[in-house]
Amino acid sequence: MGLPRGAGIQTLQFKDKAQLYASYMPFMKGGALFFPTMKIPELGEELFAVIILPDETERMPLTSKVVWVNHRTHGNRLAGFALALAGIEGDNIRRKIEAQLGGSLQSDKPTFTL
């Protein structure tokens, strides 16, 4: 489910809201989405992904930069990276994520990141 260097279009499809909650990073400016993978790109690298939210079929494109990396799995924290939800595409995705997660955004449940 990762985006290795030189990769074509990659898809991140969330199976449920719990996975979406664990992958969403609202504390990053504008928000970010975590991609679990062992193939970690460089910070600042620009990548292209297609996001599919739970219970939706719409494929939302996102071209963005890597803003966070975790090189190894530790406890609940998976290896992977996060793409910023920037620009018009990112704003659209962030609004849809926050609408789906609603009040659970205030939860203190552990996530894949922090």
mmCIF file of N, CA and C in Angstrom, residues 7-89:
data_model
loop_
_atom_site.group_PDB
_atom_site.id
_atom_site.type_symbol
_atom_site.label_atom_id
_atom_site.label_comp_id
_atom_site.label_asym_id
_atom_site.label_seq_id
_atom_site.Cartn_x
_atom_site.Cartn_y
_atom_site.Cartn_z
ATOM 1 N N ALA A 7 7.178 5.319 -8.550
ATOM 2 C CA ALA A 7 5.948 4.536 -8.697
ATOM 3 C C ALA A 7 4.928 5.315 -9.504
ATOM 4 N N GLY A 8 4.015 4.583 -10.124
ATOM 5 C CA GLY A 8 2.913 5.217 -10.814
ATOM 6 C C GLY A 8 1.839 5.573 -9.805
ATOM 7 N N ILE A 9 0.605 5.573 -10.267
ATOM 8 C CA ILE A 9 -0.521 5.898 -9.402
ATOM 9 C C ILE A 9 -0.680 4.809 -8.342
ATOM 10 N N GLN A 10 -0.767 5.208 -7.094
ATOM 11 C CA GLN A 10 -0.993 4.288 -5.989
ATOM 12 C C GLN A 10 -2.326 4.620 -5.338
ATOM 13 N N THR A 11 -2.962 3.608 -4.753
ATOM 14 C CA THR A 11 -4.262 3.797 -4.130
ATOM 15 C C THR A 11 -4.184 3.496 -2.649
ATOM 16 N N LEU A 12 -4.777 4.361 -1.832
ATOM 17 C CA LEU A 12 -4.932 4.119 -0.401
ATOM 18 C C LEU A 12 -6.428 4.072 -0.137
ATOM 19 N N GLN A 13 -6.925 2.853 0.088
ATOM 20 C CA GLN A 13 -8.359 2.673 0.344
ATOM 21 C C GLN A 13 -8.558 2.299 1.803
ATOM 22 N N PHE A 14 -9.383 3.079 2.486
ATOM 23 C CA PHE A 14 -9.654 2.837 3.895
ATOM 24 C C PHE A 14 -10.826 1.888 4.027
ATOM 25 N N LYS A 15 -10.639 0.801 4.770
ATOM 26 C CA LYS A 15 -11.701 -0.198 4.930
ATOM 27 C C LYS A 15 -12.779 0.269 5.890
ATOM 28 N N ASP A 16 -12.402 1.109 6.871
ATOM 29 C CA ASP A 16 -13.390 1.582 7.837
ATOM 30 C C ASP A 16 -12.921 2.878 8.490
ATOM 31 N N LYS A 17 -13.796 3.461 9.297
ATOM 32 C CA LYS A 17 -13.477 4.736 9.944
ATOM 33 C C LYS A 17 -12.375 4.598 10.985
ATOM 34 N N ALA A 18 -12.241 3.429 11.603
ATOM 35 C CA ALA A 18 -11.163 3.225 12.582
ATOM 36 C C ALA A 18 -9.800 3.330 11.895
ATOM 37 N N GLN A 19 -9.664 2.745 10.722
ATOM 38 C CA GLN A 19 -8.405 2.836 9.973
ATOM 39 C C GLN A 19 -8.162 4.281 9.516
ATOM 40 N N LEU A 20 -9.219 4.956 9.079
ATOM 41 C CA LEU A 20 -9.095 6.354 8.668
ATOM 42 C C LEU A 20 -8.650 7.210 9.849
ATOM 43 N N TYR A 21 -9.279 7.031 11.012
ATOM 44 C CA TYR A 21 -8.899 7.773 12.222
ATOM 45 C C TYR A 21 -7.418 7.550 12.543
ATOM 46 N N ALA A 22 -6.973 6.308 12.472
ATOM 47 C CA ALA A 22 -5.591 5.973 12.826
ATOM 48 C C ALA A 22 -4.588 6.545 11.824
ATOM 49 N N SER A 23 -5.045 6.842 10.603
ATOM 50 C CA SER A 23 -4.149 7.334 9.551
ATOM 51 C C SER A 23 -4.173 8.850 9.378
ATOM 52 N N TYR A 24 -5.220 9.507 9.879
ATOM 53 C CA TYR A 24 -5.365 10.954 9.690
ATOM 54 C C TYR A 24 -4.527 11.703 10.715
ATOM 55 N N MET A 25 -3.833 12.740 10.257
ATOM 56 C CA MET A 25 -2.952 13.532 11.122
ATOM 57 C C MET A 25 -3.441 14.985 11.156
ATOM 58 N N PRO A 26 -4.467 15.284 11.977
ATOM 59 C CA PRO A 26 -5.022 16.637 12.002
ATOM 60 C C PRO A 26 -4.081 17.670 12.615
ATOM 61 N N PHE A 27 -3.081 17.215 13.347
ATOM 62 C CA PHE A 27 -2.141 18.131 14.002
ATOM 63 C C PHE A 27 -1.117 18.712 13.025
ATOM 64 N N MET A 28 -1.022 18.159 11.818
ATOM 65 C CA MET A 28 -0.149 18.720 10.785
ATOM 66 C C MET A 28 -0.891 19.882 10.134
ATOM 67 N N LYS A 29 -0.184 20.940 9.768
ATOM 68 C CA LYS A 29 -0.818 22.094 9.142
ATOM 69 C C LYS A 29 -1.585 21.656 7.900
ATOM 70 N N GLY A 30 -2.898 21.859 7.890
ATOM 71 C CA GLY A 30 -3.748 21.457 6.782
ATOM 72 C C GLY A 30 -4.115 19.986 6.801
ATOM 73 N N GLY A 31 -3.545 19.211 7.721
ATOM 74 C CA GLY A 31 -3.813 17.787 7.809
ATOM 75 C C GLY A 31 -2.861 16.982 6.937
ATOM 76 N N ALA A 32 -2.757 15.703 7.237
ATOM 77 C CA ALA A 32 -1.925 14.779 6.458
ATOM 78 C C ALA A 32 -2.510 13.378 6.596
ATOM 79 N N LEU A 33 -2.159 12.502 5.657
ATOM 80 C CA LEU A 33 -2.596 11.114 5.694
ATOM 81 C C LEU A 33 -1.382 10.196 5.738
ATOM 82 N N PHE A 34 -1.437 9.226 6.639
ATOM 83 C CA PHE A 34 -0.359 8.262 6.823
ATOM 84 C C PHE A 34 -0.553 7.052 5.910
ATOM 85 N N PHE A 35 0.509 6.653 5.232
ATOM 86 C CA PHE A 35 0.538 5.490 4.348
ATOM 87 C C PHE A 35 1.452 4.440 4.968
ATOM 88 N N PRO A 36 0.918 3.332 5.485
ATOM 89 C CA PRO A 36 1.789 2.293 6.036
ATOM 90 C C PRO A 36 2.529 1.565 4.912
ATOM 91 N N THR A 37 3.840 1.490 5.027
ATOM 92 C CA THR A 37 4.671 0.810 4.034
ATOM 93 C C THR A 37 6.087 0.678 4.574
ATOM 94 N N MET A 38 6.804 -0.293 4.082
ATOM 95 C CA MET A 38 8.214 -0.433 4.436
ATOM 96 C C MET A 38 9.101 0.320 3.447
ATOM 97 N N LYS A 39 8.542 0.775 2.331
ATOM 98 C CA LYS A 39 9.286 1.530 1.315
ATOM 99 C C LYS A 39 9.077 3.016 1.584
ATOM 100 N N ILE A 40 10.004 3.603 2.304
ATOM 101 C CA ILE A 40 9.855 4.981 2.771
ATOM 102 C C ILE A 40 10.518 5.959 1.799
ATOM 103 N N PRO A 41 9.745 6.913 1.257
ATOM 104 C CA PRO A 41 10.341 7.950 0.409
ATOM 105 C C PRO A 41 11.048 8.998 1.276
ATOM 106 N N GLU A 42 11.707 9.924 0.641
ATOM 107 C CA GLU A 42 12.408 10.997 1.335
ATOM 108 C C GLU A 42 11.425 12.090 1.774
ATOM 109 N N LEU A 43 11.720 12.728 2.903
ATOM 110 C CA LEU A 43 10.935 13.898 3.313
ATOM 111 C C LEU A 43 10.993 14.925 2.192
ATOM 112 N N GLY A 44 9.865 15.530 1.896
ATOM 113 C CA GLY A 44 9.805 16.544 0.854
ATOM 114 C C GLY A 44 9.588 15.997 -0.544
ATOM 115 N N GLU A 45 9.698 14.687 -0.725
ATOM 116 C CA GLU A 45 9.481 14.094 -2.042
ATOM 117 C C GLU A 45 8.022 14.255 -2.442
ATOM 118 N N GLU A 46 7.768 14.584 -3.709
ATOM 119 C CA GLU A 46 6.403 14.746 -4.196
ATOM 120 C C GLU A 46 5.920 13.423 -4.773
ATOM 121 N N LEU A 47 4.718 13.030 -4.376
ATOM 122 C CA LEU A 47 4.133 11.767 -4.805
ATOM 123 C C LEU A 47 2.689 11.972 -5.245
ATOM 124 N N PHE A 48 2.173 11.001 -5.990
ATOM 125 C CA PHE A 48 0.782 11.023 -6.432
ATOM 126 C C PHE A 48 0.065 9.809 -5.866
ATOM 127 N N ALA A 49 -1.122 10.033 -5.311
ATOM 128 C CA ALA A 49 -1.913 8.939 -4.750
ATOM 129 C C ALA A 49 -3.380 9.149 -5.077
ATOM 130 N N VAL A 50 -4.133 8.064 -4.971
ATOM 131 C CA VAL A 50 -5.585 8.113 -5.083
ATOM 132 C C VAL A 50 -6.131 7.631 -3.745
ATOM 133 N N ILE A 51 -7.001 8.428 -3.145
ATOM 134 C CA ILE A 51 -7.569 8.137 -1.833
ATOM 135 C C ILE A 51 -9.030 7.713 -2.005
ATOM 136 N N ILE A 52 -9.400 6.622 -1.320
ATOM 137 C CA ILE A 52 -10.803 6.190 -1.293
ATOM 138 C C ILE A 52 -11.198 6.060 0.172
ATOM 139 N N LEU A 53 -12.149 6.880 0.598
ATOM 140 C CA LEU A 53 -12.585 6.900 1.989
ATOM 141 C C LEU A 53 -13.579 5.765 2.265
ATOM 142 N N PRO A 54 -13.779 5.419 3.541
ATOM 143 C CA PRO A 54 -14.716 4.335 3.884
ATOM 144 C C PRO A 54 -16.121 4.604 3.325
ATOM 145 N N ASP A 55 -16.766 3.548 2.869
ATOM 146 C CA ASP A 55 -18.137 3.606 2.379
ATOM 147 C C ASP A 55 -18.322 4.545 1.186
ATOM 148 N N GLU A 56 -17.228 4.834 0.460
ATOM 149 C CA GLU A 56 -17.314 5.676 -0.732
ATOM 150 C C GLU A 56 -16.645 4.972 -1.896
ATOM 151 N N THR A 57 -17.069 5.299 -3.087
ATOM 152 C CA THR A 57 -16.433 4.750 -4.278
ATOM 153 C C THR A 57 -15.634 5.809 -5.023
ATOM 154 N N GLU A 58 -15.828 7.084 -4.655
ATOM 155 C CA GLU A 58 -15.111 8.168 -5.319
ATOM 156 C C GLU A 58 -13.611 8.024 -5.101
ATOM 157 N N ARG A 59 -12.870 8.107 -6.186
ATOM 158 C CA ARG A 59 -11.407 8.044 -6.143
ATOM 159 C C ARG A 59 -10.891 9.481 -6.186
ATOM 160 N N MET A 60 -10.298 9.941 -5.075
ATOM 161 C CA MET A 60 -9.853 11.327 -4.974
ATOM 162 C C MET A 60 -8.341 11.411 -5.186
ATOM 163 N N PRO A 61 -7.901 12.155 -6.210
ATOM 164 C CA PRO A 61 -6.470 12.270 -6.482
ATOM 165 C C PRO A 61 -5.800 13.216 -5.482
ATOM 166 N N LEU A 62 -4.540 12.931 -5.196
ATOM 167 C CA LEU A 62 -3.753 13.794 -4.318
ATOM 168 C C LEU A 62 -2.307 13.790 -4.786
ATOM 169 N N THR A 63 -1.829 14.951 -5.181
ATOM 170 C CA THR A 63 -0.411 15.138 -5.473
ATOM 171 C C THR A 63 0.126 16.009 -4.359
ATOM 172 N N SER A 64 1.089 15.491 -3.611
ATOM 173 C CA SER A 64 1.557 16.219 -2.437
ATOM 174 C C SER A 64 2.959 15.783 -2.048
ATOM 175 N N LYS A 65 3.466 16.427 -0.999
ATOM 176 C CA LYS A 65 4.812 16.131 -0.509
ATOM 177 C C LYS A 65 4.765 15.299 0.761
ATOM 178 N N VAL A 66 5.791 14.491 0.921
ATOM 179 C CA VAL A 66 5.971 13.695 2.129
ATOM 180 C C VAL A 66 6.357 14.648 3.259
ATOM 181 N N VAL A 67 5.575 14.627 4.354
ATOM 182 C CA VAL A 67 5.813 15.555 5.462
ATOM 183 C C VAL A 67 6.176 14.848 6.771
ATOM 184 N N TRP A 68 6.144 13.516 6.776
ATOM 185 C CA TRP A 68 6.420 12.775 8.010
ATOM 186 C C TRP A 68 6.819 11.363 7.631
ATOM 187 N N VAL A 69 7.815 10.805 8.338
ATOM 188 C CA VAL A 69 8.211 9.411 8.085
ATOM 189 C C VAL A 69 8.449 8.678 9.398
ATOM 190 N N ASN A 70 8.181 7.390 9.365
ATOM 191 C CA ASN A 70 8.510 6.490 10.469
ATOM 192 C C ASN A 70 9.165 5.269 9.818
ATOM 193 N N HIS A 71 10.447 5.057 10.101
ATOM 194 C CA HIS A 71 11.212 4.035 9.392
ATOM 195 C C HIS A 71 10.995 2.619 9.896
ATOM 196 N N ARG A 72 10.447 2.453 11.087
ATOM 197 C CA ARG A 72 10.256 1.078 11.572
ATOM 198 C C ARG A 72 8.980 0.971 12.394
ATOM 199 N N THR A 73 8.452 -0.227 12.400
ATOM 200 C CA THR A 73 7.255 -0.516 13.178
ATOM 201 C C THR A 73 7.641 -0.678 14.636
ATOM 202 N N HIS A 74 6.864 -0.037 15.519
ATOM 203 C CA HIS A 74 7.115 -0.135 16.954
ATOM 204 C C HIS A 74 5.771 -0.037 17.675
ATOM 205 N N GLY A 75 5.358 -1.116 18.338
ATOM 206 C CA GLY A 75 4.074 -1.104 19.027
ATOM 207 C C GLY A 75 2.941 -0.858 18.045
ATOM 208 N N ASN A 76 2.093 0.133 18.314
ATOM 209 C CA ASN A 76 0.980 0.494 17.445
ATOM 210 C C ASN A 76 1.443 1.344 16.261
ATOM 211 N N ARG A 77 2.686 1.786 16.279
ATOM 212 C CA ARG A 77 3.216 2.676 15.249
ATOM 213 C C ARG A 77 3.791 1.862 14.093
ATOM 214 N N LEU A 78 3.179 1.991 12.930
ATOM 215 C CA LEU A 78 3.626 1.275 11.745
ATOM 216 C C LEU A 78 4.696 2.059 11.001
ATOM 217 N N ALA A 79 5.535 1.352 10.263
ATOM 218 C CA ALA A 79 6.464 2.020 9.359
ATOM 219 C C ALA A 79 5.646 2.634 8.231
ATOM 220 N N GLY A 80 6.058 3.803 7.771
ATOM 221 C CA GLY A 80 5.359 4.455 6.677
ATOM 222 C C GLY A 80 5.677 5.926 6.601
ATOM 223 N N PHE A 81 4.848 6.652 5.880
ATOM 224 C CA PHE A 81 5.051 8.086 5.685
ATOM 225 C C PHE A 81 3.702 8.775 5.571
ATOM 226 N N ALA A 82 3.708 10.096 5.656
ATOM 227 C CA ALA A 82 2.473 10.871 5.520
ATOM 228 C C ALA A 82 2.620 11.888 4.399
ATOM 229 N N LEU A 83 1.532 12.049 3.652
ATOM 230 C CA LEU A 83 1.439 13.085 2.635
ATOM 231 C C LEU A 83 0.579 14.216 3.170
ATOM 232 N N ALA A 84 1.034 15.446 2.943
ATOM 233 C CA ALA A 84 0.261 16.622 3.343
ATOM 234 C C ALA A 84 -1.021 16.705 2.527
ATOM 235 N N LEU A 85 -2.084 17.151 3.167
ATOM 236 C CA LEU A 85 -3.340 17.411 2.465
ATOM 237 C C LEU A 85 -3.332 18.878 2.057
ATOM 238 N N ALA A 86 -2.605 19.163 0.986
ATOM 239 C CA ALA A 86 -2.381 20.539 0.557
ATOM 240 C C ALA A 86 -3.125 20.827 -0.744
ATOM 241 N N GLY A 87 -3.318 22.090 -1.008
ATOM 242 C CA GLY A 87 -3.962 22.519 -2.244
ATOM 243 C C GLY A 87 -5.447 22.202 -2.254
ATOM 244 N N ILE A 88 -6.061 22.418 -3.403
ATOM 245 C CA ILE A 88 -7.500 22.194 -3.548
ATOM 246 C C ILE A 88 -7.842 20.728 -3.332
ATOM 247 N N GLU A 89 -7.035 19.818 -3.917
ATOM 248 C CA GLU A 89 -7.279 18.378 -3.746
ATOM 249 C C GLU A 89 -7.247 18.006 -2.264
#
